[in-house]
């Protein structure tokens, strides 16, 4: 009952014209970034987080949440129309979405994707509202040893699942942690790797680092790819909008079990740091195919396949804020960027957030539910408009995104030093993309590094440098054992993969 009262107060604070405009603007921008192949919600968030410095805390988070929601579902549109996923998670949607387009039913496929996305998103938002407070209450019983073990476990889990190699993932996370130590020591204010540069006294700013490695490095990679392959062939604007594109409610809701199953899968994946939206999409698709009475129709253009993937990947959007709000540990890169936005406005995610900023948190919850309604309306009205963004050549889109990257860094700080950092991190991000190192691990390592340092130093001070406390406290021991399990399991997987790669090479040399 108390939760409903808090949520009611949250709606009262959030249901204003200004906040609604920010939510609608965020959803619209998110869809546009999602529709444009090669961009997506993460790029949008990286570019737009600095702009929210000028907003109120509620308007800023509501705007960014709208961007994330719109970007996640927007990637399905090019996947359906031209078999080119706008975001990685939309690759699963293309399996059935593109065959529907080829059969002359693209509108039906896009409607299915939109409605399924909103359903999965709403379900996960409800789970966030129900579980965030209990999770935070449990987290309040944790001490520095528990937080140390949880953060180490999160690093390992993210490193294991965010990239193809555990070793490279851990190395990327460690590099991110190393970068987070630059600046003044948080305890004695001594200089660490500042090189006498005043701009580095507060450490490396999040904005140029995030925009550089996430957005600008992606633009660089696409520019070099275009230079090699040339402009892709033109897309036909004749998408075959026919009367067959009607989607009767009975046909959509006839697969309610698929929607519910996929929403549960996406919510579960979102609650665990590092698993990612793409994994949720393919897990939802696989589960729907196994449970279907006609699995042979999957991949041939069935709306059930679209429902499964879109409900799953959109359900991650709300649930990945559960560990973010309750523990201060981001579930994925989008949540990590939202942590940066919270910090810009003086709000530190973690167990105390529900106590110190309870009114703001419930207003954000209300804004998320309102954003789902806005997403449904804007997405439905704009279906025929979003198609136009698919047709814009990359040689026009990429320069515009590059300008936004520079403006997003320079305007909040008014510093050319930050612009220089942007270029440095764009180069680092590009090299990491080409060499197979996980950028996700780098960003989350950078964000969680200060938390790990503080928790570890507090543990050592409280227990006189006796780190055996980490294995004598039950919760801490459980997370350390889980860490060792993931290192062993995924380390063994790495070795098996390397062995398989060597065997064909050896056989070929023998021949």
Short mmCIF file of C-alpha atoms in Angstrom, two decimals:
data_model
loop_
_atom_site.label_atom_id
_atom_site.label_comp_id
_atom_site.label_asym_id
_atom_site.label_seq_id
_atom_site.Cartn_x
_atom_site.Cartn_y
_atom_site.Cartn_z
CA UNK A 1 0.00 0.00 0.00
CA UNK A 2 2.83 2.36 0.88
CA UNK A 3 4.44 1.63 -2.50
CA UNK A 4 1.23 2.66 -4.29
CA UNK A 5 1.18 5.92 -2.34
CA UNK A 6 4.79 6.65 -3.33
CA UNK A 7 4.01 5.77 -6.96
CA UNK A 8 0.94 8.02 -6.88
CA UNK A 9 3.10 10.88 -5.61
CA UNK A 10 5.59 10.05 -8.35
CA UNK A 11 2.88 10.36 -11.02
CA UNK A 12 1.81 13.67 -9.51
CA UNK A 13 5.38 15.01 -9.82
CA UNK A 14 6.04 13.47 -13.26
CA UNK A 15 2.74 14.20 -14.99
CA UNK A 16 3.62 17.72 -16.14
CA UNK A 17 3.67 19.21 -19.61
CA UNK A 18 7.45 19.78 -19.45
CA UNK A 19 8.20 16.24 -18.38
CA UNK A 20 5.88 14.77 -21.00
CA UNK A 21 7.59 16.82 -23.72
CA UNK A 22 10.99 15.51 -22.60
CA UNK A 23 9.69 11.93 -22.56
CA UNK A 24 8.15 12.25 -26.03
CA UNK A 25 11.28 13.95 -27.37
CA UNK A 26 13.46 11.19 -25.91
CA UNK A 27 11.33 8.40 -27.41
CA UNK A 28 11.33 10.10 -30.82
CA UNK A 29 15.10 10.64 -30.84
CA UNK A 30 15.66 7.09 -29.62
CA UNK A 31 13.60 5.63 -32.46
CA UNK A 32 15.43 7.79 -35.01
CA UNK A 33 18.82 6.61 -33.71
CA UNK A 34 17.59 3.01 -33.58
CA UNK A 35 16.19 3.14 -37.11
CA UNK A 36 19.49 4.44 -38.52
CA UNK A 37 21.72 1.36 -39.00
CA UNK A 38 25.00 1.58 -37.10
CA UNK A 39 23.80 3.97 -34.40
CA UNK A 40 21.33 2.67 -31.79
CA UNK A 41 20.32 3.64 -28.25
CA UNK A 42 23.82 3.38 -26.74
CA UNK A 43 25.24 5.87 -29.25
CA UNK A 44 22.24 8.13 -28.65
CA UNK A 45 22.69 8.01 -24.87
CA UNK A 46 26.43 8.64 -25.10
CA UNK A 47 25.82 11.76 -27.20
CA UNK A 48 22.79 13.07 -25.29
CA UNK A 49 23.84 12.53 -21.64
CA UNK A 50 25.92 15.76 -21.57
CA UNK A 51 22.96 17.79 -22.84
CA UNK A 52 20.90 16.77 -19.79
CA UNK A 53 23.27 18.77 -17.57
CA UNK A 54 20.92 21.70 -18.18
CA UNK A 55 17.74 19.78 -17.30
CA UNK A 56 16.19 19.09 -13.91
CA UNK A 57 17.11 15.63 -12.52
CA UNK A 58 13.65 14.19 -13.27
CA UNK A 59 13.43 15.64 -16.77
CA UNK A 60 16.97 14.46 -17.56
CA UNK A 61 16.42 10.84 -16.53
CA UNK A 62 12.93 10.73 -18.07
CA UNK A 63 14.38 12.02 -21.35
CA UNK A 64 17.20 9.47 -21.37
CA UNK A 65 14.86 6.62 -20.40
CA UNK A 66 12.69 7.61 -23.38
CA UNK A 67 15.77 7.55 -25.63
CA UNK A 68 16.68 4.06 -24.38
CA UNK A 69 13.17 2.71 -24.89
CA UNK A 70 12.80 4.18 -28.37
CA UNK A 71 16.29 3.13 -29.46
CA UNK A 72 15.82 -0.47 -28.37
CA UNK A 73 12.64 -0.95 -30.41
CA UNK A 74 13.69 1.33 -33.31
CA UNK A 75 16.40 -1.11 -34.40
CA UNK A 76 13.68 -3.55 -35.46
CA UNK A 77 12.46 -1.29 -38.28
CA UNK A 78 15.49 -1.58 -40.64
CA UNK A 79 15.78 -5.25 -39.62
CA UNK A 80 12.24 -5.83 -40.85
CA UNK A 81 12.40 -3.64 -43.95
CA UNK A 82 15.87 -4.26 -45.37
CA UNK A 83 17.28 -7.14 -43.29
CA UNK A 84 19.83 -4.74 -41.75
CA UNK A 85 19.38 -4.59 -37.94
CA UNK A 86 19.64 -1.04 -36.63
CA UNK A 87 20.89 -2.46 -33.31
CA UNK A 88 22.57 -5.82 -32.54
CA UNK A 89 19.57 -7.19 -30.64
CA UNK A 90 17.32 -6.62 -33.68
CA UNK A 91 19.24 -9.32 -35.59
CA UNK A 92 16.85 -11.90 -34.13
CA UNK A 93 13.85 -9.82 -35.24
CA UNK A 94 15.09 -9.91 -38.85
CA UNK A 95 14.72 -13.70 -38.91
CA UNK A 96 10.94 -13.43 -39.25
CA UNK A 97 10.49 -9.71 -39.89
CA UNK A 98 12.25 -9.58 -43.25
CA UNK A 99 10.37 -12.62 -44.69
CA UNK A 100 7.12 -10.80 -43.80
CA UNK A 101 8.32 -7.74 -45.73
CA UNK A 102 9.20 -9.88 -48.75
CA UNK A 103 5.70 -11.33 -48.65
CA UNK A 104 4.22 -7.81 -48.78
CA UNK A 105 3.40 -7.36 -45.06
CA UNK A 106 5.99 -4.92 -43.66
CA UNK A 107 3.43 -2.80 -41.77
CA UNK A 108 2.09 -5.88 -40.01
CA UNK A 109 5.62 -6.84 -38.98
CA UNK A 110 6.41 -3.33 -37.70
CA UNK A 111 3.14 -3.11 -35.75
CA UNK A 112 3.87 -6.49 -34.16
CA UNK A 113 7.39 -5.36 -33.20
CA UNK A 114 6.14 -2.10 -31.67
CA UNK A 115 3.29 -3.62 -29.65
CA UNK A 116 5.47 -6.49 -28.43
CA UNK A 117 8.22 -4.07 -27.43
CA UNK A 118 5.81 -1.97 -25.38
CA UNK A 119 4.38 -5.09 -23.70
CA UNK A 120 7.82 -6.41 -22.70
CA UNK A 121 8.95 -2.98 -21.57
CA UNK A 122 5.87 -2.41 -19.41
CA UNK A 123 6.25 -5.82 -17.77
CA UNK A 124 9.89 -5.16 -16.84
CA UNK A 125 9.04 -1.67 -15.53
CA UNK A 126 6.47 -3.23 -13.20
CA UNK A 127 9.10 -5.72 -11.99
CA UNK A 128 11.50 -2.81 -11.41
CA UNK A 129 8.92 -0.98 -9.28
CA UNK A 130 8.17 -4.13 -7.25
CA UNK A 131 11.76 -5.33 -6.74
CA UNK A 132 13.94 -2.19 -6.52
CA UNK A 133 13.00 -1.35 -2.92
CA UNK A 134 13.38 -4.94 -1.55
CA UNK A 135 16.74 -5.31 -3.34
CA UNK A 136 17.92 -2.00 -1.91
CA UNK A 137 16.78 -3.03 1.59
CA UNK A 138 18.81 -6.25 1.32
CA UNK A 139 21.79 -4.32 -0.01
CA UNK A 140 21.72 -2.03 3.04
CA UNK A 141 22.75 -5.03 5.15
CA UNK A 142 25.93 -5.44 3.07
CA UNK A 143 29.24 -4.11 4.32
CA UNK A 144 32.44 -3.22 2.41
CA UNK A 145 33.55 -6.91 2.13
CA UNK A 146 30.25 -7.88 0.48
CA UNK A 147 30.40 -4.96 -1.94
CA UNK A 148 34.01 -5.80 -2.79
CA UNK A 149 33.07 -9.37 -3.69
CA UNK A 150 29.92 -8.34 -5.59
CA UNK A 151 31.83 -5.83 -7.73
CA UNK A 152 34.60 -8.36 -8.46
CA UNK A 153 31.92 -10.87 -9.45
CA UNK A 154 30.21 -8.27 -11.67
CA UNK A 155 33.50 -7.56 -13.45
CA UNK A 156 34.03 -11.26 -14.11
CA UNK A 157 30.46 -11.85 -15.27
CA UNK A 158 30.54 -8.87 -17.61
CA UNK A 159 33.99 -9.83 -18.94
CA UNK A 160 32.84 -13.41 -19.53
CA UNK A 161 29.59 -12.59 -21.29
CA UNK A 162 30.12 -9.22 -22.99
CA UNK A 163 32.89 -10.36 -25.32
CA UNK A 164 34.19 -13.45 -27.08
CA UNK A 165 37.18 -13.86 -24.78
CA UNK A 166 37.23 -13.85 -20.98
CA UNK A 167 40.89 -12.82 -20.97
CA UNK A 168 40.31 -9.84 -23.25
CA UNK A 169 37.19 -8.90 -21.28
CA UNK A 170 39.10 -8.87 -17.98
CA UNK A 171 41.94 -6.91 -19.58
CA UNK A 172 39.48 -4.30 -20.90
CA UNK A 173 37.78 -4.02 -17.49
CA UNK A 174 41.16 -3.70 -15.77
CA UNK A 175 42.15 -0.94 -18.20
CA UNK A 176 38.89 0.86 -17.40
CA UNK A 177 39.64 0.56 -13.68
CA UNK A 178 43.15 1.90 -14.27
CA UNK A 179 41.75 4.95 -16.07
CA UNK A 180 39.34 5.55 -13.18
CA UNK A 181 42.26 5.97 -10.74
CA UNK A 182 43.60 9.08 -12.50
CA UNK A 183 43.14 12.30 -10.51
CA UNK A 184 43.33 13.14 -6.83
CA UNK A 185 43.29 10.29 -4.31
CA UNK A 186 39.82 10.23 -2.66
CA UNK A 187 41.36 9.75 0.82
CA UNK A 188 44.49 11.93 1.07
CA UNK A 189 44.07 14.10 -2.07
CA UNK A 190 47.51 13.18 -3.42
CA UNK A 191 47.95 13.39 -7.18
CA UNK A 192 47.73 10.21 -9.23
CA UNK A 193 48.72 10.24 -12.91
CA UNK A 194 47.71 13.87 -13.37
CA UNK A 195 51.03 14.77 -15.06
CA UNK A 196 50.70 18.22 -13.51
CA UNK A 197 47.57 18.90 -15.58
CA UNK A 198 44.89 20.75 -13.62
CA UNK A 199 42.13 19.37 -15.88
CA UNK A 200 42.93 15.84 -14.63
CA UNK A 201 42.69 16.66 -10.91
CA UNK A 202 39.06 15.49 -10.92
CA UNK A 203 40.00 12.43 -12.95
CA UNK A 204 39.18 11.59 -16.55
CA UNK A 205 35.71 13.01 -17.34
CA UNK A 206 33.06 10.42 -18.18
CA UNK A 207 31.58 12.37 -21.10
CA UNK A 208 34.56 12.44 -23.53
CA UNK A 209 35.52 8.90 -22.54
CA UNK A 210 32.02 7.44 -23.12
CA UNK A 211 31.29 9.38 -26.31
CA UNK A 212 34.77 8.63 -27.66
CA UNK A 213 34.83 4.86 -27.18
CA UNK A 214 31.13 4.22 -27.80
CA UNK A 215 29.97 6.71 -30.41
CA UNK A 216 32.90 8.29 -32.25
CA UNK A 217 34.86 5.04 -32.52
CA UNK A 218 31.76 3.43 -34.07
CA UNK A 219 31.56 6.28 -36.59
CA UNK A 220 35.25 5.80 -37.43
CA UNK A 221 34.77 2.06 -37.94
CA UNK A 222 31.82 2.67 -40.28
CA UNK A 223 33.67 5.36 -42.24
CA UNK A 224 36.61 3.02 -42.86
CA UNK A 225 34.19 0.22 -43.78
CA UNK A 226 32.45 2.49 -46.31
CA UNK A 227 35.82 3.47 -47.74
CA UNK A 228 36.60 -0.19 -48.37
CA UNK A 229 33.24 -1.36 -49.67
CA UNK A 230 31.82 1.83 -51.15
CA UNK A 231 28.23 3.03 -50.78
CA UNK A 232 25.81 0.09 -50.38
CA UNK A 233 23.25 -0.43 -53.10
CA UNK A 234 20.16 1.76 -52.93
CA UNK A 235 17.16 0.55 -51.03
CA UNK A 236 13.86 0.31 -52.85
CA UNK A 237 11.18 2.62 -51.49
CA UNK A 238 8.50 0.27 -52.77
CA UNK A 239 7.90 -1.65 -49.55
CA UNK A 240 4.59 -3.16 -50.59
CA UNK A 241 2.10 -1.71 -48.12
CA UNK A 242 -0.99 -3.83 -48.74
CA UNK A 243 -4.29 -4.60 -47.07
CA UNK A 244 -2.67 -7.75 -45.69
CA UNK A 245 -0.87 -5.51 -43.21
CA UNK A 246 -3.80 -5.43 -40.79
CA UNK A 247 -3.03 -6.92 -37.38
CA UNK A 248 -6.25 -8.09 -35.67
CA UNK A 249 -6.10 -7.98 -31.84
CA UNK A 250 -7.06 -11.66 -31.72
CA UNK A 251 -4.01 -12.57 -33.81
CA UNK A 252 -1.64 -10.51 -31.68
CA UNK A 253 -2.99 -11.55 -28.26
CA UNK A 254 -3.42 -15.13 -29.40
CA UNK A 255 0.28 -15.52 -28.62
CA UNK A 256 0.03 -14.06 -25.09
CA UNK A 257 2.01 -16.97 -23.66
CA UNK A 258 4.92 -16.11 -25.96
CA UNK A 259 4.75 -12.46 -24.89
CA UNK A 260 4.70 -13.34 -21.20
CA UNK A 261 7.46 -15.94 -21.50
CA UNK A 262 9.71 -13.59 -23.45
CA UNK A 263 9.05 -10.70 -21.04
CA UNK A 264 10.08 -12.94 -18.12
CA UNK A 265 13.24 -14.04 -19.96
CA UNK A 266 14.20 -10.45 -20.79
CA UNK A 267 13.53 -9.31 -17.23
CA UNK A 268 15.71 -12.08 -15.82
CA UNK A 269 18.53 -11.33 -18.25
CA UNK A 270 18.35 -7.60 -17.46
CA UNK A 271 18.69 -8.20 -13.71
CA UNK A 272 22.06 -9.92 -14.18
CA UNK A 273 24.93 -7.56 -15.05
CA UNK A 274 26.64 -8.18 -18.36
CA UNK A 275 24.24 -10.57 -20.09
CA UNK A 276 23.07 -8.00 -22.63
CA UNK A 277 20.04 -7.24 -24.74
CA UNK A 278 21.12 -9.41 -27.68
CA UNK A 279 21.26 -12.52 -25.50
CA UNK A 280 17.72 -11.82 -24.25
CA UNK A 281 16.43 -11.51 -27.84
CA UNK A 282 17.88 -14.85 -28.97
CA UNK A 283 16.89 -16.64 -25.75
CA UNK A 284 13.31 -15.41 -26.17
CA UNK A 285 13.28 -16.48 -29.82
CA UNK A 286 14.69 -19.92 -29.02
CA UNK A 287 12.24 -20.49 -26.16
CA UNK A 288 9.28 -19.50 -28.36
CA UNK A 289 10.40 -21.83 -31.14
CA UNK A 290 10.80 -24.76 -28.75
CA UNK A 291 7.37 -24.15 -27.20
CA UNK A 292 5.56 -23.64 -30.53
CA UNK A 293 3.33 -26.29 -32.05
CA UNK A 294 4.56 -25.19 -35.49
CA UNK A 295 8.31 -24.53 -35.04
CA UNK A 296 8.86 -25.00 -38.79
CA UNK A 297 7.16 -21.62 -39.40
CA UNK A 298 9.89 -19.76 -37.50
CA UNK A 299 12.23 -18.07 -39.94
CA UNK A 300 9.53 -18.11 -42.64
CA UNK A 301 7.69 -14.97 -41.50
CA UNK A 302 5.63 -15.66 -38.36
CA UNK A 303 4.55 -12.82 -36.07
CA UNK A 304 5.24 -15.07 -33.06
CA UNK A 305 8.98 -14.90 -33.80
CA UNK A 306 8.87 -11.09 -33.85
CA UNK A 307 6.83 -11.03 -30.63
CA UNK A 308 9.35 -13.29 -28.89
CA UNK A 309 12.42 -11.23 -29.76
CA UNK A 310 10.96 -7.75 -29.26
CA UNK A 311 9.27 -8.55 -25.94
CA UNK A 312 12.53 -10.08 -24.68
CA UNK A 313 14.95 -7.35 -25.69
CA UNK A 314 12.67 -4.52 -24.55
CA UNK A 315 12.10 -6.20 -21.17
CA UNK A 316 15.80 -5.67 -20.44
CA UNK A 317 15.36 -1.88 -20.50
CA UNK A 318 13.50 -1.69 -17.20
CA UNK A 319 14.98 -4.63 -15.34
CA UNK A 320 18.62 -3.59 -15.87
CA UNK A 321 17.88 -0.63 -13.58
CA UNK A 322 17.19 -3.03 -10.68
CA UNK A 323 20.91 -3.67 -9.93
CA UNK A 324 21.64 -0.07 -10.97
CA UNK A 325 19.34 1.49 -8.38
CA UNK A 326 19.65 -1.16 -5.66
CA UNK A 327 23.42 -1.79 -5.83
CA UNK A 328 24.83 0.97 -8.02
CA UNK A 329 26.03 -1.72 -10.46
CA UNK A 330 24.93 -1.14 -14.09
CA UNK A 331 23.28 -4.04 -15.87
CA UNK A 332 24.63 -2.97 -19.27
CA UNK A 333 26.20 0.01 -21.08
CA UNK A 334 22.90 1.91 -21.28
CA UNK A 335 22.48 1.59 -17.51
CA UNK A 336 26.12 2.62 -17.04
CA UNK A 337 25.47 5.81 -19.00
CA UNK A 338 22.36 6.45 -16.91
CA UNK A 339 24.55 6.19 -13.80
CA UNK A 340 26.67 8.96 -15.32
CA UNK A 341 23.51 11.04 -15.80
CA UNK A 342 22.47 10.44 -12.19
CA UNK A 343 25.89 11.55 -10.97
CA UNK A 344 25.77 14.71 -13.10
CA UNK A 345 22.73 15.70 -11.02
CA UNK A 346 24.25 14.75 -7.66
CA UNK A 347 22.39 11.45 -7.28
CA UNK A 348 24.54 8.41 -6.46
CA UNK A 349 22.86 5.09 -7.38
CA UNK A 350 23.09 2.43 -4.70
CA UNK A 351 21.31 1.11 -1.60
CA UNK A 352 20.81 4.58 -0.10
CA UNK A 353 19.25 6.01 -3.24
CA UNK A 354 15.75 4.83 -2.31
CA UNK A 355 16.12 6.53 1.09
CA UNK A 356 17.86 9.76 0.13
CA UNK A 357 16.09 10.33 -3.20
CA UNK A 358 12.92 8.26 -2.82
CA UNK A 359 10.63 10.91 -4.30
CA UNK A 360 12.84 11.23 -7.38
CA UNK A 361 13.07 7.45 -7.83
CA UNK A 362 9.29 6.96 -7.79
CA UNK A 363 8.87 9.93 -10.14
CA UNK A 364 11.30 8.17 -12.51
CA UNK A 365 9.25 4.96 -12.19
CA UNK A 366 6.12 6.92 -13.10
CA UNK A 367 7.94 8.55 -16.03
CA UNK A 368 8.95 5.11 -17.31
CA UNK A 369 5.33 3.93 -17.36
CA UNK A 370 4.30 7.18 -19.07
CA UNK A 371 7.12 6.69 -21.59
CA UNK A 372 5.61 3.34 -22.57
CA UNK A 373 2.34 5.04 -23.49
CA UNK A 374 4.24 7.74 -25.40
CA UNK A 375 6.29 5.04 -27.14
CA UNK A 376 3.14 3.25 -28.28
CA UNK A 377 1.51 6.41 -29.64
CA UNK A 378 4.61 7.94 -31.26
CA UNK A 379 5.77 4.61 -32.65
CA UNK A 380 2.38 3.86 -34.20
CA UNK A 381 1.87 7.32 -35.70
CA UNK A 382 5.39 7.44 -37.07
CA UNK A 383 5.70 3.98 -38.64
CA UNK A 384 5.62 5.34 -42.19
CA UNK A 385 7.93 8.22 -41.22
CA UNK A 386 10.68 6.05 -39.68
CA UNK A 387 11.00 4.26 -43.00
CA UNK A 388 12.48 7.45 -44.48
CA UNK A 389 15.41 7.35 -42.03
CA UNK A 390 16.32 3.89 -43.28
CA UNK A 391 16.84 5.40 -46.71
CA UNK A 392 19.31 8.12 -45.64
CA UNK A 393 22.83 7.20 -46.89
CA UNK A 394 25.52 6.71 -44.27
CA UNK A 395 27.71 9.31 -45.98
CA UNK A 396 25.15 11.89 -44.79
CA UNK A 397 24.37 10.40 -41.38
CA UNK A 398 27.93 9.79 -40.15
CA UNK A 399 29.20 13.42 -40.49
CA UNK A 400 26.11 14.65 -38.61
CA UNK A 401 26.73 12.17 -35.78
CA UNK A 402 30.40 13.24 -35.66
CA UNK A 403 29.38 16.87 -35.19
CA UNK A 404 27.01 15.85 -32.38
CA UNK A 405 29.86 13.96 -30.69
CA UNK A 406 32.06 17.07 -30.64
CA UNK A 407 29.23 19.35 -29.52
CA UNK A 408 28.20 16.89 -26.80
CA UNK A 409 31.69 17.07 -25.31
CA UNK A 410 32.50 20.74 -25.80
CA UNK A 411 29.24 22.47 -24.80
CA UNK A 412 28.94 21.20 -21.18
CA UNK A 413 32.63 21.78 -20.29
CA UNK A 414 33.62 24.56 -22.71
CA UNK A 415 37.02 22.86 -22.76
CA UNK A 416 39.20 21.95 -25.73
CA UNK A 417 41.06 19.60 -23.38
CA UNK A 418 37.92 17.43 -23.25
CA UNK A 419 37.72 17.52 -27.05
CA UNK A 420 41.31 16.24 -27.16
CA UNK A 421 40.35 13.43 -24.77
CA UNK A 422 37.41 12.63 -27.06
CA UNK A 423 39.78 12.08 -29.98
CA UNK A 424 42.16 9.98 -27.87
CA UNK A 425 39.35 7.71 -26.67
CA UNK A 426 37.87 7.47 -30.16
CA UNK A 427 41.23 6.07 -31.28
CA UNK A 428 41.36 3.70 -28.31
CA UNK A 429 37.79 2.53 -29.00
CA UNK A 430 38.54 1.94 -32.68
CA UNK A 431 41.63 -0.15 -31.87
CA UNK A 432 39.64 -2.14 -29.30
CA UNK A 433 36.87 -2.86 -31.82
CA UNK A 434 39.38 -4.11 -34.38
CA UNK A 435 41.36 -6.21 -31.89
CA UNK A 436 38.36 -7.87 -30.24
CA UNK A 437 38.51 -6.14 -26.83
CA UNK A 438 35.15 -5.39 -25.21
CA UNK A 439 34.25 -1.70 -25.05
CA UNK A 440 31.40 -2.63 -22.69
CA UNK A 441 33.94 -3.97 -20.18
CA UNK A 442 36.07 -0.83 -20.53
CA UNK A 443 33.17 1.54 -19.78
CA UNK A 444 31.79 -0.50 -16.88
CA UNK A 445 35.31 -0.98 -15.48
CA UNK A 446 35.75 2.81 -15.58
CA UNK A 447 32.46 3.38 -13.75
CA UNK A 448 32.82 0.64 -11.14
CA UNK A 449 36.55 1.23 -10.53
CA UNK A 450 36.07 3.95 -7.88
CA UNK A 451 33.42 1.84 -6.13
CA UNK A 452 35.74 -1.17 -5.98
CA UNK A 453 38.65 0.95 -4.74
CA UNK A 454 36.57 2.52 -1.99
CA UNK A 455 35.01 -0.77 -0.87
CA UNK A 456 38.38 -2.55 -0.83
CA UNK A 457 40.10 0.25 1.08
CA UNK A 458 37.29 0.37 3.63
CA UNK A 459 37.53 -3.40 4.05
CA UNK A 460 41.27 -3.20 4.66
CA UNK A 461 40.94 -0.30 7.12
CA UNK A 462 38.11 -1.93 9.08
CA UNK A 463 39.85 -5.31 9.29
CA UNK A 464 43.48 -4.18 9.56
CA UNK A 465 44.46 -5.34 6.05
CA UNK A 466 43.18 -8.86 6.81
CA UNK A 467 41.53 -9.81 3.52
CA UNK A 468 40.53 -13.25 4.79
CA UNK A 469 37.34 -11.47 5.85
CA UNK A 470 36.26 -11.83 2.23
CA UNK A 471 36.05 -15.60 2.60
CA UNK A 472 34.78 -15.74 6.18
CA UNK A 473 31.60 -13.75 5.56
CA UNK A 474 28.95 -15.97 3.87
CA UNK A 475 27.59 -13.55 1.24
CA UNK A 476 31.07 -12.42 0.26
CA UNK A 477 32.25 -16.03 0.00
CA UNK A 478 29.31 -16.98 -2.25
CA UNK A 479 30.14 -14.22 -4.75
CA UNK A 480 33.85 -15.07 -4.72
CA UNK A 481 33.03 -18.72 -5.43
CA UNK A 482 30.77 -17.64 -8.29
CA UNK A 483 33.65 -15.52 -9.60
CA UNK A 484 36.01 -18.51 -9.56
CA UNK A 485 33.38 -20.64 -11.28
CA UNK A 486 32.98 -18.16 -14.14
CA UNK A 487 36.73 -17.77 -14.52
CA UNK A 488 37.16 -21.55 -14.68
CA UNK A 489 34.14 -22.15 -16.93
CA UNK A 490 34.78 -19.42 -19.47
CA UNK A 491 38.56 -19.77 -19.25
CA UNK A 492 38.15 -23.43 -20.15
CA UNK A 493 35.83 -22.41 -23.00
CA UNK A 494 38.55 -20.06 -24.31
CA UNK A 495 41.11 -22.86 -24.29
CA UNK A 496 38.75 -25.26 -26.11
CA UNK A 497 38.06 -22.65 -28.80
CA UNK A 498 41.77 -22.00 -29.30
CA UNK A 499 42.42 -25.73 -29.54
CA UNK A 500 39.72 -26.11 -32.21
CA UNK A 501 41.24 -23.27 -34.22
CA UNK A 502 44.71 -24.86 -34.06
CA UNK A 503 43.52 -28.33 -35.11
CA UNK A 504 42.33 -27.37 -38.64
CA UNK A 505 45.51 -25.35 -39.16
CA UNK A 506 47.62 -28.37 -38.16
CA UNK A 507 45.61 -30.68 -40.43
CA UNK A 508 45.98 -28.27 -43.34
CA UNK A 509 49.75 -28.08 -42.80
CA UNK A 510 49.90 -31.89 -42.72
CA UNK A 511 48.05 -32.14 -46.02
#
